[in-house]
């Protein structure tokens, strides 16, 4: 073998830096994009800062400022000023409520994070259960039924499944109360509602990976040695299928935050969702920008975690960095 | 000789569902004799029976009639939204894939940024800019789908560009535009169509979400998402008001998913 | 003479895929200590039999009748639980593709340990020692290191050794080897087959070898079963079968097998032209790999090809032969050295200028991937005609028919798609497309490697015919010495990017100058066969 086994090792540190840099670039891009879009709004970002009640400006004075600044204020200066503020965790002021966005976030974010966390964990449970069920259940019809679940779930409107859950579990069966409960019990049902559509693409991808792995010769090779179907599934098929599916788990974390917005509306939770609805209705630009950035940060952060995790658990990436497709320059 | 396989029963069923939707859009009065906007006050909040298959709402309007007329609100708008996404995405993605590395890197960066923002939040950003209403909602959903299409088209075109048969065409003297027109575009069509139908299902759900949140058509429009939203006030007493519009959404989305799958499978049959 | 009881007895076996019969009434036995070879072309049903014996046929397959008996026990009647105790313990299986037959996520040692865990009561430490012994037994250089390595860190030959170690771990009475060396280079192939022979003699087990390569069967097998379309064409002892084949099919296979028929190229009547068709001197190419780092793959390669002759370039995988070929086609520019086509410097003009390369055409290895799946055969052949000739549609259609005739295809193929036609037909279409541009030089990249031996022989005949009729010059790149020997006038042997040897084909084959060439020649299977001819 004259082909080197370890071409261009960047090492884990190099990989780490590249991925973190990429994540930061994307976040910066998301900030820039929202800034450009929201600059087109009538009440622009600079004006919102003058509406700070602590400045004590009257509506007339604000109007004067608006006339004064809208033409002359330098957008480049505004851009860097806002970026500087955001980097310090200062997202500006809510036009409607007249309080700093950060203060709104401090009460809303924990609710949504709890909801997203419960939803994410449940979605992982669903995904694994579907993968095992669709592969190992005794009857072919049963396996096919489980196999069809992700397709069904991906077509369910999020708010509708929430409503169904309330109707069935709370109103008909009186299993779980919807209102007047603790912080964690309160997010259990909405978490369940969110978990279904989030699990759908994950499970779909995992099933697809399992189908592909099943066709690989090493699975058959293991069977020729006398390993049973169940043993081959847990020892060879599942581990080899989970690694590529992890990417999807990263992708879905961003969708979770978006899904939470709708679900919170259904369940009457006061989280980011309620905040976003109010912001859109009241054209509260600074609040929406903050929510969009948080959504993007969730997405980017989850992907970063997956990108950093995969080389640690995938031996073909851990030992040498991505050997290009096997055959090199024959 | 092109081969056609016999479609599965589920695919036939899905095609029938889509057919019914087309009829509901074009001639809703062929499916129901009722009026979606005005109700019969004494008949309010009736559970499903032989006269009102899906019950009536708080104003005595027949829910089934409203669902049938609702097809007209969501389905064409979702089509416009998906087409917006496909056209914008194909232009951006195709341009990135066929340009040099600098343009490709830049455009791919923009695509990555757009993909990083959850679709619903991106749609809400557009809605806050353009204002409420069905047209704006469709535009918002279309723009939120653009990045996904751009990514797919870019990767597809780049994969096709590196195929042996494309190199073979280059060596037999075909120029850049010949390769794009003869070998790349025809081979992108079918995967893009399959993807388009799949994203059409997503667009239906997203539009209904915007309707549910109240950013699309105002009441008393029989929009499915809005109907579910209105039905929430009668959750404990009138389950049919939320259940049936949701089932309509679910059925149409499932049918579109199924057709997309059939389309993809048909494309894969050739080795 | 009493023959020992057979290890494996297959009797009147018939297997269907849906309503298509894949194996129709096959009977054979495998004796202890002997190698039985099942040979046949693709679609003959030989791999189906291997999977049937280990009872791992795909769900779409159905065993219709017959019996499979292993040491007196019926395998068709065994329960799936019993089968799991038989597989691995009584039957060892060596799979076809060593590259993907080991789990990429699990270290080698644990994969060897798996079979011990499944069938023995050995503890952790015992399993470890046992696995290390096995790895040593199959001749892996550093078993301790290998134990903790992952599959992607081993070469193909090493992986196949690991798979053999697993197959012989519990000394089963029967070892099934399904094309055990078809994915390996010829020098590695020889070592693996030697190892298999050694282990068979040590353990006294029976080996059932599935192969498409008659030469391997001739070299290694005691009993041979020749299969065609799911039935046995001929069965017998290796010596008698190869020296005096009875069935017409076996005779045809032997006639078409290049290993058994070294052609002495006919003396060329073409007068050596003043200017050679292709002149390559001191070619050095660094091939850009991903990540921006470059590594030299080809150094100082020189050869000259006279008009109307064939130059063969031989190399194992990773030798750089494809890099040379891509440079000849102008797809990669060399660092130094020159390529002269009909005397003109091909890289003399501005970079990217395809002008000098117009008289050359490339034909690819894979029959299907080089043809656009969405175009009909007519449109595929029409493409170069549109590009190079400013003529009307009816002229083009006439030209397409002429080209089809040249490559012996019938006109009814014109409106069909590449996926609807066979591999041999695809290669003929690819040839017709290349000829449409009216080239003087054809570069053929592993042109017949993916084809069955009888199809291969017809294509090679076609090449010779084209060369004689049109006076074409060929550059024939391949790993298969037997094929190259059949059609080459001159040869380059490439290894690690260096030209090991260059000269007239017959002199290289009769008097190899370098050690590597000698190793290569000795590794060709069926050598004994060709020597006695």
Short mmCIF file of C-alpha atoms in Angstrom, two decimals, chain A residues 1-3 5-8 217-218 220-228 231 235-236 239-240 243 315-316 318-320 322-324 328-330, chain C residues 51 54 56 84 87-88 93 100-106 114-115 117-119 150 152-153 155 163 166 290-291 293 317-318 320-323 496:
data_model
loop_
_atom_site.label_atom_id
_atom_site.label_comp_id
_atom_site.label_asym_id
_atom_site.label_seq_id
_atom_site.Cartn_x
_atom_site.Cartn_y
_atom_site.Cartn_z
CA UNK A 1 0.00 0.00 0.00
CA UNK A 2 1.62 3.15 -1.14
CA UNK A 3 -1.46 5.25 -0.38
CA UNK A 5 -3.22 6.14 5.62
CA UNK A 6 -3.13 9.55 7.20
CA UNK A 7 -3.35 12.25 4.57
CA UNK A 8 -3.58 15.83 5.74
CA UNK A 217 -21.57 -6.71 3.25
CA UNK A 218 -20.33 -6.69 6.84
CA UNK A 220 -24.22 -10.37 5.99
CA UNK A 221 -20.66 -11.35 6.97
CA UNK A 222 -21.62 -11.23 10.63
CA UNK A 223 -24.65 -13.42 9.95
CA UNK A 224 -22.42 -16.00 8.23
CA UNK A 225 -20.58 -16.34 11.54
CA UNK A 226 -23.74 -17.35 13.35
CA UNK A 227 -24.83 -14.05 14.88
CA UNK A 228 -28.60 -13.76 15.26
CA UNK A 231 -27.48 -9.38 17.86
CA UNK A 235 -23.99 -4.64 17.57
CA UNK A 236 -23.47 -3.66 13.94
CA UNK A 239 -24.16 1.84 15.82
CA UNK A 240 -23.30 2.32 12.15
CA UNK A 243 -23.64 8.31 13.52
CA UNK A 315 -13.42 5.76 14.37
CA UNK A 316 -13.01 6.35 10.63
CA UNK A 318 -11.10 9.89 14.65
CA UNK A 319 -7.95 8.21 13.46
CA UNK A 320 -7.34 10.08 10.27
CA UNK A 322 -11.64 12.02 6.22
CA UNK A 323 -9.79 9.77 3.85
CA UNK A 324 -11.19 10.87 0.53
CA UNK A 328 -7.25 7.89 -4.35
CA UNK A 329 -5.49 8.45 -7.61
CA UNK A 330 -5.16 4.96 -8.99
CA UNK C 51 -25.77 -18.08 -0.11
CA UNK C 54 -25.13 -20.88 4.36
CA UNK C 56 -28.75 -16.59 3.91
CA UNK C 84 -26.91 -19.94 13.94
CA UNK C 87 -22.77 -20.88 10.74
CA UNK C 88 -19.28 -19.96 11.84
CA UNK C 93 -17.53 -17.89 5.00
CA UNK C 100 -16.73 -3.47 3.23
CA UNK C 101 -17.05 -6.84 4.92
CA UNK C 102 -15.67 -5.65 8.25
CA UNK C 103 -17.66 -3.33 10.52
CA UNK C 104 -15.95 0.08 10.17
CA UNK C 105 -16.82 1.09 13.75
CA UNK C 106 -15.31 -1.86 15.63
CA UNK C 114 -17.17 -11.89 17.97
CA UNK C 115 -17.13 -15.40 16.51
CA UNK C 117 -18.07 -14.97 21.83
CA UNK C 118 -20.88 -16.47 19.77
CA UNK C 119 -19.69 -20.07 19.75
CA UNK C 150 -9.88 -0.21 12.71
CA UNK C 152 -9.92 1.49 7.37
CA UNK C 153 -6.33 1.43 8.62
CA UNK C 155 -4.98 -2.58 3.21
CA UNK C 163 -11.71 -12.24 7.31
CA UNK C 166 -12.47 -15.23 11.35
CA UNK C 290 -8.27 17.39 -1.50
CA UNK C 291 -7.24 19.67 1.33
CA UNK C 293 -1.86 19.32 -0.37
CA UNK C 317 -4.42 0.09 -7.88
CA UNK C 318 -2.80 3.33 -6.71
CA UNK C 320 -0.76 6.27 -10.97
CA UNK C 321 -1.84 4.76 -14.27
CA UNK C 322 -5.13 6.69 -14.27
CA UNK C 323 -3.23 9.90 -13.59
CA UNK C 496 4.27 3.80 -7.28
#
